[in-house]
Amino acid sequence: MEKFAKVKEVVAAIEADVEKFYNAGNSAAGTRVRKAMQDLKGLAQEIRTEITEKKNSAK
């Protein structure tokens, strides 16, 4: 659950940069968004692994 909370934090943190990139054309904000999305990808993979381990250990 802790990692899911971290995912929500990262999404909330990049919201302003997403707005700057799409509406103001700020390419530096786009770079920050891309980095944050890569971090989210890693967090998502960690969550997937954790869920799989928990699911398989319950059997």
mmCIF file of C-alpha atoms in Angstrom:
data_model
loop_
_atom_site.group_PDB
_atom_site.id
_atom_site.type_symbol
_atom_site.label_atom_id
_atom_site.label_comp_id
_atom_site.label_asym_id
_atom_site.label_seq_id
_atom_site.Cartn_x
_atom_site.Cartn_y
_atom_site.Cartn_z
ATOM 1 C CA MET A 1 0.000 0.000 0.000
ATOM 2 C CA GLU A 2 2.964 2.282 0.691
ATOM 3 C CA LYS A 3 4.176 2.069 -2.902
ATOM 4 C CA PHE A 4 0.715 2.866 -4.240
ATOM 5 C CA ALA A 5 0.674 5.999 -2.097
ATOM 6 C CA LYS A 6 4.035 6.923 -3.624
ATOM 7 C CA VAL A 7 2.541 6.525 -7.119
ATOM 8 C CA LYS A 8 -0.242 8.948 -6.198
ATOM 9 C CA GLU A 9 2.327 11.421 -4.822
ATOM 10 C CA VAL A 10 4.390 11.332 -8.011
ATOM 11 C CA VAL A 11 1.309 11.861 -10.190
ATOM 12 C CA ALA A 12 0.207 14.805 -8.060
ATOM 13 C CA ALA A 13 3.716 16.281 -8.138
ATOM 14 C CA ILE A 14 3.966 16.286 -11.937
ATOM 15 C CA GLU A 15 0.518 17.725 -12.551
ATOM 16 C CA ALA A 16 1.857 21.283 -12.850
ATOM 17 C CA ASP A 17 4.586 20.193 -15.271
ATOM 18 C CA VAL A 18 2.044 18.363 -17.444
ATOM 19 C CA GLU A 19 -0.016 21.555 -17.579
ATOM 20 C CA LYS A 20 3.076 23.603 -18.504
ATOM 21 C CA PHE A 21 4.083 21.193 -21.241
ATOM 22 C CA TYR A 22 0.718 20.749 -22.934
ATOM 23 C CA ASN A 23 -0.717 24.231 -22.520
ATOM 24 C CA ALA A 24 2.339 26.498 -22.410
ATOM 25 C CA GLY A 25 4.656 24.527 -24.683
ATOM 26 C CA ASN A 26 7.408 24.363 -22.053
ATOM 27 C CA SER A 27 9.719 21.611 -23.306
ATOM 28 C CA ALA A 28 11.735 21.489 -20.064
ATOM 29 C CA ALA A 29 8.517 20.577 -18.249
ATOM 30 C CA GLY A 30 8.059 17.764 -20.777
ATOM 31 C CA THR A 31 11.473 16.390 -19.855
ATOM 32 C CA ARG A 32 10.524 16.418 -16.166
ATOM 33 C CA VAL A 33 7.263 14.636 -16.963
ATOM 34 C CA ARG A 34 9.080 11.965 -18.968
ATOM 35 C CA LYS A 35 11.479 11.333 -16.069
ATOM 36 C CA ALA A 36 8.615 11.118 -13.589
ATOM 37 C CA MET A 37 6.769 8.701 -15.874
ATOM 38 C CA GLN A 38 9.856 6.491 -15.987
ATOM 39 C CA ASP A 39 9.907 6.520 -12.174
ATOM 40 C CA LEU A 40 6.226 5.564 -12.190
ATOM 41 C CA LYS A 41 6.998 2.670 -14.492
ATOM 42 C CA GLY A 42 9.533 1.356 -11.976
ATOM 43 C CA LEU A 43 7.122 1.781 -9.084
ATOM 44 C CA ALA A 44 4.391 -0.004 -11.028
ATOM 45 C CA GLN A 45 6.719 -2.936 -11.700
ATOM 46 C CA GLU A 46 7.628 -3.144 -8.011
ATOM 47 C CA ILE A 47 3.931 -3.179 -7.091
ATOM 48 C CA ARG A 48 3.228 -5.899 -9.670
ATOM 49 C CA THR A 49 6.065 -8.048 -8.304
ATOM 50 C CA GLU A 50 4.911 -7.553 -4.725
ATOM 51 C CA ILE A 51 1.320 -8.507 -5.598
ATOM 52 C CA THR A 52 2.432 -11.609 -7.486
ATOM 53 C CA GLU A 53 4.600 -12.743 -4.561
ATOM 54 C CA LYS A 54 1.793 -12.170 -2.067
ATOM 55 C CA LYS A 55 -0.740 -13.943 -4.291
ATOM 56 C CA ASN A 56 1.511 -16.960 -4.842
ATOM 57 C CA SER A 57 2.509 -17.273 -1.184
ATOM 58 C CA ALA A 58 -1.168 -17.469 -0.177
ATOM 59 C CA LYS A 59 -1.564 -20.760 -2.069
#
